Amino acid sequence: GSDSAQAMVYRSESASEQDAQRRREGIYNFFQVPRNLEPLLLFGYLACVDAFIDQCTFLPIRVLFAAAQRLGRESRSLSPSQRRDALRVLLISLVSGSLLLVPGIAMSQAYHNVRNQSVMKLYVVFSS
């Protein structure tokens, strides 16, 4: 009888030890998340900076070269990539101009207006 009682005590200690080990691993994994997430966030930030720099520097230069090429009559029509660049500059200009002309717009009101539109909800649902 005494051996079986000792075996039960040993098993319960072993079970509590395993439970403590599992808790330690969970805490260790919890503290590993920021260390593993930060490089991903840095990559996302750098990708956004790269896209912003491209839009602010290289895109206007490409459009100027396309305009010079068009004015120089080297080519009668613009290539598809040159048309895309010109449309992108036009879109950026229109959006920037409209934001400057309407300074009294409340962004929170605009956000809730867009959020409440059912068409946007359907787009989000079906694009996923």
Coordinates of N, CA, C and O in Angstrom, one line a residue:
G1 N 0.8 -1.2 0.0 CA 0.0 0.0 0.0 C 0.8 1.2 0.0 O 0.5 2.2 -0.6
S2 N 2.0 1.2 0.7 CA 2.8 2.4 0.9 C 3.5 2.7 -0.5 O 3.6 3.9 -0.8
D3 N 3.8 1.7 -1.2 CA 4.5 1.9 -2.5 C 3.5 2.6 -3.5 O 3.9 3.5 -4.3
S4 N 2.2 2.2 -3.5 CA 1.2 2.8 -4.4 C 0.9 4.2 -4.0 O 0.7 5.0 -4.9
A5 N 1.0 4.5 -2.7 CA 0.7 5.9 -2.3 C 1.9 6.8 -2.7 O 1.7 7.9 -3.2
Q6 N 3.1 6.3 -2.6 CA 4.3 7.0 -3.1 C 4.3 7.2 -4.6 O 4.6 8.3 -5.1
A7 N 3.8 6.2 -5.3 CA 3.7 6.3 -6.8 C 2.6 7.3 -7.1 O 2.8 8.1 -8.1
M8 N 1.5 7.4 -6.4 CA 0.5 8.4 -6.6 C 1.1 9.8 -6.4 O 0.8 10.7 -7.2
V9 N 1.8 10.0 -5.3 CA 2.4 11.3 -5.0 C 3.4 11.7 -6.1 O 3.4 12.8 -6.5
Y10 N 4.2 10.7 -6.5 CA 5.2 11.0 -7.6 C 4.5 11.4 -8.8 O 4.9 12.3 -9.5
R11 N 3.4 10.7 -9.2 CA 2.6 11.0 -10.4 C 2.0 12.4 -10.3 O 2.0 13.1 -11.3
S12 N 1.4 12.8 -9.2 CA 0.8 14.1 -9.0 C 1.9 15.2 -9.1 O 1.6 16.2 -9.6
E13 N 3.1 14.9 -8.5 CA 4.1 15.9 -8.6 C 4.6 16.0 -10.1 O 4.9 17.1 -10.6
S14 N 4.7 14.9 -10.8 CA 5.1 14.9 -12.2 C 4.0 15.6 -13.0 O 4.4 16.4 -13.9
A15 N 2.7 15.5 -12.7 CA 1.7 16.1 -13.4 C 1.8 17.6 -13.2 O 1.6 18.5 -14.1
S16 N 2.0 18.0 -11.9 CA 2.1 19.5 -11.6 C 3.3 20.1 -12.2 O 3.3 21.2 -12.6
E17 N 4.4 19.3 -12.3 CA 5.6 19.7 -12.9 C 5.4 19.9 -14.4 O 5.9 20.9 -15.0
Q18 N 4.7 19.0 -15.1 CA 4.4 19.2 -16.5 C 3.5 20.4 -16.7 O 3.7 21.1 -17.7
D19 N 2.5 20.6 -15.8 CA 1.6 21.8 -15.9 C 2.4 23.0 -15.8 O 2.2 24.0 -16.6
A20 N 3.4 23.1 -14.8 CA 4.2 24.2 -14.7 C 5.1 24.4 -15.9 O 5.3 25.6 -16.3
Q21 N 5.6 23.4 -16.5 CA 6.4 23.4 -17.7 C 5.6 24.0 -18.8 O 6.1 24.9 -19.6
R22 N 4.3 23.6 -19.0 CA 3.5 24.1 -20.0 C 3.2 25.6 -19.8 O 3.2 26.4 -20.8
R23 N 3.0 26.0 -18.6 CA 2.8 27.4 -18.3 C 4.0 28.2 -18.6 O 4.0 29.3 -19.2
R24 N 5.2 27.7 -18.3 CA 6.5 28.4 -18.6 C 6.6 28.6 -20.1 O 7.0 29.6 -20.6
E25 N 6.3 27.5 -20.9 CA 6.4 27.6 -22.3 C 5.4 28.6 -22.9 O 5.8 29.3 -23.8
G26 N 4.2 28.7 -22.3 CA 3.3 29.7 -22.8 C 3.7 31.1 -22.5 O 3.6 31.9 -23.4
I27 N 4.3 31.3 -21.4 CA 4.9 32.6 -21.1 C 6.0 32.9 -22.0 O 6.2 34.1 -22.5
Y28 N 6.9 32.0 -22.2 CA 8.1 32.2 -23.1 C 7.6 32.5 -24.5 O 8.1 33.5 -25.1
N29 N 6.6 31.8 -25.0 CA 6.0 32.1 -26.3 C 5.4 33.5 -26.4 O 5.5 34.2 -27.4
F30 N 4.7 33.9 -25.3 CA 4.1 35.2 -25.2 C 5.2 36.3 -25.3 O 5.0 37.3 -26.0
F31 N 6.3 36.1 -24.7 CA 7.4 37.1 -24.8 C 8.2 37.1 -26.1 O 8.9 38.0 -26.4
Q32 N 8.0 36.0 -26.8 CA 8.7 35.9 -28.1 C 7.9 36.6 -29.2 O 8.5 37.0 -30.3
V33 N 6.7 36.9 -29.0 CA 5.8 37.5 -30.1 C 6.4 38.9 -30.5 O 6.6 39.1 -31.7
P34 N 6.7 39.8 -29.6 CA 7.2 41.1 -30.0 C 8.5 41.0 -30.8 O 8.7 41.7 -31.8
R35 N 9.4 40.1 -30.4 CA 10.7 39.9 -31.0 C 10.5 39.4 -32.4 O 11.2 39.8 -33.4
N36 N 9.5 38.6 -32.7 CA 9.2 38.0 -34.0 C 8.4 38.9 -34.8 O 8.4 38.9 -36.1
L37 N 7.6 39.8 -34.2 CA 6.7 40.7 -34.9 C 7.4 42.0 -35.4 O 7.1 42.5 -36.5
E38 N 8.3 42.5 -34.7 CA 9.0 43.7 -35.0 C 9.7 43.7 -36.3 O 9.6 44.7 -37.1
P39 N 10.4 42.7 -36.8 CA 11.0 42.7 -38.1 C 9.9 42.8 -39.2 O 10.1 43.4 -40.2
L40 N 8.7 42.1 -39.0 CA 7.7 42.2 -40.0 C 7.1 43.6 -40.0 O 6.9 44.1 -41.1
L41 N 6.9 44.3 -38.9 CA 6.5 45.7 -38.9 C 7.5 46.6 -39.5 O 7.1 47.5 -40.3
L42 N 8.7 46.3 -39.3 CA 9.8 47.1 -39.9 C 9.8 47.0 -41.5 O 9.9 47.9 -42.2
F43 N 9.6 45.7 -41.9 CA 9.5 45.5 -43.4 C 8.3 46.2 -44.0 O 8.4 46.8 -45.0
G44 N 7.1 46.2 -43.3 CA 6.0 46.9 -43.8 C 6.2 48.4 -43.8 O 5.8 49.1 -44.8
Y45 N 6.8 48.9 -42.8 CA 7.1 50.4 -42.8 C 8.1 50.7 -43.9 O 7.8 51.7 -44.6
L46 N 9.1 49.9 -44.1 CA 10.0 50.3 -45.2 C 9.4 50.1 -46.6 O 9.7 50.9 -47.5
A47 N 8.5 49.2 -46.8 CA 7.8 49.0 -48.0 C 6.9 50.3 -48.3 O 6.8 50.8 -49.4
C48 N 6.3 50.8 -47.2 CA 5.4 52.0 -47.4 C 6.3 53.2 -47.7 O 5.9 54.0 -48.6
V49 N 7.5 53.3 -47.1 CA 8.4 54.4 -47.3 C 8.9 54.4 -48.8 O 8.9 55.4 -49.5
D50 N 9.2 53.2 -49.2 CA 9.6 53.0 -50.6 C 8.6 53.4 -51.6 O 8.8 54.1 -52.6
A51 N 7.3 53.0 -51.4 CA 6.2 53.4 -52.3 C 6.0 54.9 -52.2 O 5.8 55.5 -53.3
F52 N 6.1 55.5 -51.1 CA 5.9 57.0 -51.0 C 7.0 57.7 -51.7 O 6.8 58.7 -52.4
I53 N 8.3 57.3 -51.5 CA 9.4 57.9 -52.2 C 9.2 57.8 -53.7 O 9.5 58.7 -54.5
D54 N 8.8 56.6 -54.2 CA 8.6 56.4 -55.6 C 7.5 57.3 -56.1 O 7.7 57.9 -57.2
Q55 N 6.4 57.5 -55.4 CA 5.4 58.4 -55.9 C 5.8 59.9 -55.9 O 5.3 60.7 -56.7
C56 N 6.7 60.2 -54.9 CA 7.0 61.7 -54.8 C 8.3 62.1 -55.6 O 8.5 63.2 -55.9
T57 N 9.0 61.1 -56.1 CA 10.3 61.4 -56.8 C 10.3 60.9 -58.2 O 10.3 61.6 -59.2
F58 N 10.2 59.6 -58.3 CA 10.4 58.9 -59.6 C 9.2 59.1 -60.5 O 9.3 59.3 -61.7
L59 N 8.0 59.1 -59.9 CA 6.8 59.2 -60.8 C 6.8 60.6 -61.5 O 6.5 60.6 -62.7
P60 N 7.0 61.7 -60.8 CA 7.0 63.0 -61.5 C 8.1 63.1 -62.6 O 7.9 63.6 -63.7
I61 N 9.3 62.5 -62.3 CA 10.3 62.5 -63.3 C 9.9 61.7 -64.5 O 10.2 62.1 -65.7
R62 N 9.3 60.5 -64.3 CA 8.9 59.7 -65.5 C 7.8 60.4 -66.3 O 7.8 60.4 -67.5
V63 N 6.9 61.2 -65.6 CA 5.9 61.9 -66.3 C 6.5 63.1 -67.1 O 6.1 63.4 -68.2
L64 N 7.5 63.7 -66.5 CA 8.2 64.8 -67.2 C 8.9 64.3 -68.5 O 8.9 64.9 -69.5
F65 N 9.6 63.2 -68.4 CA 10.2 62.6 -69.5 C 9.2 62.2 -70.6 O 9.4 62.3 -71.8
A66 N 8.0 61.6 -70.2 CA 7.0 61.3 -71.1 C 6.5 62.5 -71.8 O 6.2 62.5 -73.0
A67 N 6.3 63.6 -71.1 CA 5.8 64.8 -71.7 C 6.8 65.4 -72.6 O 6.5 65.9 -73.7
A68 N 8.1 65.4 -72.3 CA 9.1 65.8 -73.2 C 9.2 65.0 -74.4 O 9.4 65.5 -75.5
Q69 N 9.0 63.7 -74.3 CA 9.1 62.8 -75.4 C 7.9 63.1 -76.3 O 8.0 63.2 -77.6
R70 N 6.7 63.4 -75.7 CA 5.5 63.7 -76.5 C 5.6 65.0 -77.2 O 5.3 65.1 -78.4
L71 N 6.2 66.0 -76.5 CA 6.4 67.3 -77.1 C 7.5 67.3 -78.2 O 7.4 68.1 -79.2
G72 N 8.5 66.5 -78.0 CA 9.5 66.4 -79.0 C 9.1 65.6 -80.2 O 9.9 65.4 -81.2
R73 N 7.9 65.0 -80.2 CA 7.4 64.2 -81.3 C 8.3 63.0 -81.7 O 8.3 62.6 -82.8
E74 N 9.0 62.5 -80.7 CA 9.7 61.3 -80.9 C 8.8 60.1 -81.1 O 9.0 59.2 -81.8
S75 N 7.7 60.2 -80.3 CA 6.7 59.2 -80.4 C 5.3 59.8 -80.4 O 5.0 60.8 -79.7
R76 N 4.4 59.4 -81.3 CA 3.1 60.0 -81.4 C 2.2 59.7 -80.2 O 1.5 60.6 -79.8
S77 N 2.3 58.5 -79.7 CA 1.4 58.2 -78.6 C 2.3 57.7 -77.4 O 3.4 57.3 -77.6
L78 N 1.7 57.8 -76.3 CA 2.4 57.4 -75.0 C 2.2 55.8 -74.9 O 1.2 55.3 -75.3
S79 N 3.2 55.2 -74.3 CA 3.1 53.8 -74.0 C 2.1 53.6 -72.9 O 1.8 54.5 -72.1
P80 N 1.7 52.4 -72.7 CA 0.7 52.1 -71.6 C 1.3 52.5 -70.2 O 0.6 53.0 -69.4
S81 N 2.6 52.2 -70.0 CA 3.1 52.6 -68.7 C 3.2 54.1 -68.5 O 3.0 54.6 -67.4
Q82 N 3.5 54.8 -69.6 CA 3.5 56.3 -69.5 C 2.1 56.9 -69.3 O 1.9 57.8 -68.5
R83 N 1.1 56.2 -69.9 CA -0.3 56.7 -69.7 C -0.7 56.4 -68.2 O -1.4 57.2 -67.6
R84 N -0.3 55.2 -67.7 CA -0.6 54.9 -66.3 C 0.0 55.9 -65.4 O -0.6 56.4 -64.4
D85 N 1.3 56.3 -65.6 CA 2.0 57.3 -64.8 C 1.3 58.6 -64.8 O 1.1 59.3 -63.8
A86 N 0.9 59.0 -66.0 CA 0.2 60.3 -66.2 C -1.1 60.3 -65.5 O -1.5 61.3 -64.8
L87 N -1.9 59.2 -65.5 CA -3.2 59.1 -64.8 C -2.9 59.1 -63.3 O -3.7 59.7 -62.6
R88 N -1.9 58.5 -62.9 CA -1.6 58.4 -61.5 C -1.3 59.8 -60.9 O -1.7 60.2 -59.9
V89 N -0.5 60.6 -61.7 CA -0.2 62.0 -61.3 C -1.4 62.8 -61.3 O -1.6 63.6 -60.4
L90 N -2.3 62.6 -62.3 CA -3.5 63.4 -62.3 C -4.4 63.0 -61.1 O -5.0 63.9 -60.5
L91 N -4.5 61.8 -60.8 CA -5.3 61.3 -59.6 C -4.7 61.9 -58.3 O -5.5 62.4 -57.5
I92 N -3.4 61.8 -58.1 CA -2.8 62.4 -56.9 C -3.1 63.9 -56.9 O -3.4 64.4 -55.8
S93 N -2.9 64.6 -58.0 CA -3.2 66.0 -58.0 C -4.6 66.4 -57.7 O -4.9 67.3 -56.9
L94 N -5.6 65.6 -58.3 CA -7.0 65.9 -58.0 C -7.3 65.7 -56.5 O -8.0 66.5 -55.9
V95 N -6.8 64.6 -56.0 CA -7.1 64.3 -54.6 C -6.5 65.3 -53.6 O -7.1 65.8 -52.7
S96 N -5.2 65.6 -53.9 CA -4.5 66.6 -53.1 C -5.2 68.0 -53.2 O -5.4 68.7 -52.2
G97 N -5.6 68.4 -54.4 CA -6.3 69.6 -54.6 C -7.7 69.7 -53.9 O -8.0 70.7 -53.3
S98 N -8.4 68.6 -54.0 CA -9.7 68.6 -53.3 C -9.6 68.6 -51.8 O -10.4 69.2 -51.1
L99 N -8.5 68.0 -51.3 CA -8.3 68.1 -49.8 C -7.9 69.5 -49.4 O -8.3 69.9 -48.3
L100 N -7.2 70.2 -50.2 CA -6.9 71.6 -49.9 C -8.0 72.5 -50.0 O -8.1 73.5 -49.3
L101 N -9.0 72.2 -51.0 CA -10.1 73.1 -51.2 C -11.2 72.9 -50.1 O -12.0 73.8 -49.9
V102 N -11.2 71.8 -49.5 CA -12.3 71.5 -48.5 C -11.6 71.2 -47.2 O -11.6 70.1 -46.7
P103 N -11.2 72.3 -46.5 CA -10.5 72.0 -45.2 C -11.4 71.7 -44.1 O -11.0 71.2 -43.1
G104 N -12.7 72.0 -44.2 CA -13.7 71.8 -43.1 C -14.3 70.4 -43.0 O -15.2 70.2 -42.3
I105 N -13.7 69.5 -43.8 CA -14.3 68.1 -43.8 C -13.9 67.4 -42.5 O -12.7 67.5 -42.1
A106 N -14.8 66.8 -41.8 CA -14.5 66.1 -40.6 C -14.2 64.6 -41.0 O -15.0 63.9 -41.5
M107 N -12.9 64.2 -40.7 CA -12.5 62.9 -41.1 C -13.3 61.8 -40.4 O -13.6 60.8 -41.0
S108 N -13.7 62.0 -39.2 CA -14.4 61.0 -38.5 C -15.8 60.8 -39.1 O -16.3 59.7 -39.2
Q109 N -16.4 61.9 -39.5 CA -17.7 61.9 -40.2 C -17.6 61.1 -41.5 O -18.4 60.3 -41.9
A110 N -16.5 61.4 -42.3 CA -16.3 60.8 -43.6 C -16.1 59.3 -43.4 O -16.6 58.5 -44.1
Y111 N -15.3 58.9 -42.3 CA -15.1 57.5 -42.1 C -16.4 56.8 -41.8 O -16.6 55.7 -42.3
H112 N -17.2 57.3 -40.9 CA -18.5 56.7 -40.6 C -19.4 56.6 -41.7 O -20.2 55.7 -41.9
N113 N -19.4 57.6 -42.6 CA -20.2 57.7 -43.8 C -19.8 56.5 -44.7 O -20.7 55.8 -45.2
V114 N -18.5 56.3 -44.9 CA -18.0 55.3 -45.8 C -18.3 53.9 -45.2 O -18.7 52.9 -45.8
R115 N -18.1 53.8 -43.9 CA -18.3 52.6 -43.1 C -19.7 52.1 -43.2 O -20.0 50.9 -43.2
N116 N -20.6 53.0 -43.2 CA -22.1 52.6 -43.2 C -22.6 52.3 -44.6 O -23.8 51.9 -44.7
Q117 N -21.8 52.4 -45.6 CA -22.3 52.2 -47.0 C -22.3 50.7 -47.2 O -21.3 50.0 -47.0
S118 N -23.4 50.2 -47.6 CA -23.6 48.7 -47.8 C -22.7 48.2 -49.0 O -22.3 47.1 -49.0
V119 N -22.5 49.1 -50.0 CA -21.7 48.7 -51.2 C -20.3 48.4 -50.7 O -19.7 47.4 -51.2
M120 N -19.7 49.2 -49.8 CA -18.4 49.0 -49.4 C -18.3 47.7 -48.6 O -17.4 46.9 -48.7
K121 N -19.4 47.4 -47.8 CA -19.4 46.1 -47.0 C -19.4 44.9 -48.0 O -18.7 43.9 -47.7
L122 N -20.2 45.0 -49.0 CA -20.2 43.9 -50.0 C -18.9 43.7 -50.7 O -18.4 42.6 -50.9
Y123 N -18.2 44.9 -51.0 CA -16.9 44.8 -51.6 C -15.9 44.1 -50.7 O -15.2 43.2 -51.2
V124 N -15.9 44.4 -49.4 CA -15.0 43.8 -48.5 C -15.3 42.4 -48.3 O -14.4 41.5 -48.3
V125 N -16.5 42.0 -48.3 CA -16.9 40.6 -48.1 C -16.5 39.8 -49.3 O -15.9 38.7 -49.2
F126 N -16.8 40.3 -50.5 CA -16.5 39.5 -51.7 C -15.1 39.6 -52.2 O -14.6 38.8 -53.0
S127 N -14.3 40.5 -51.7 CA -12.9 40.6 -52.2 C -12.0 39.8 -51.3 O -10.9 39.6 -51.6
S128 N -12.5 39.3 -50.2 CA -11.7 38.5 -49.2 C -11.5 37.1 -49.7 O -12.3 36.5 -50.4

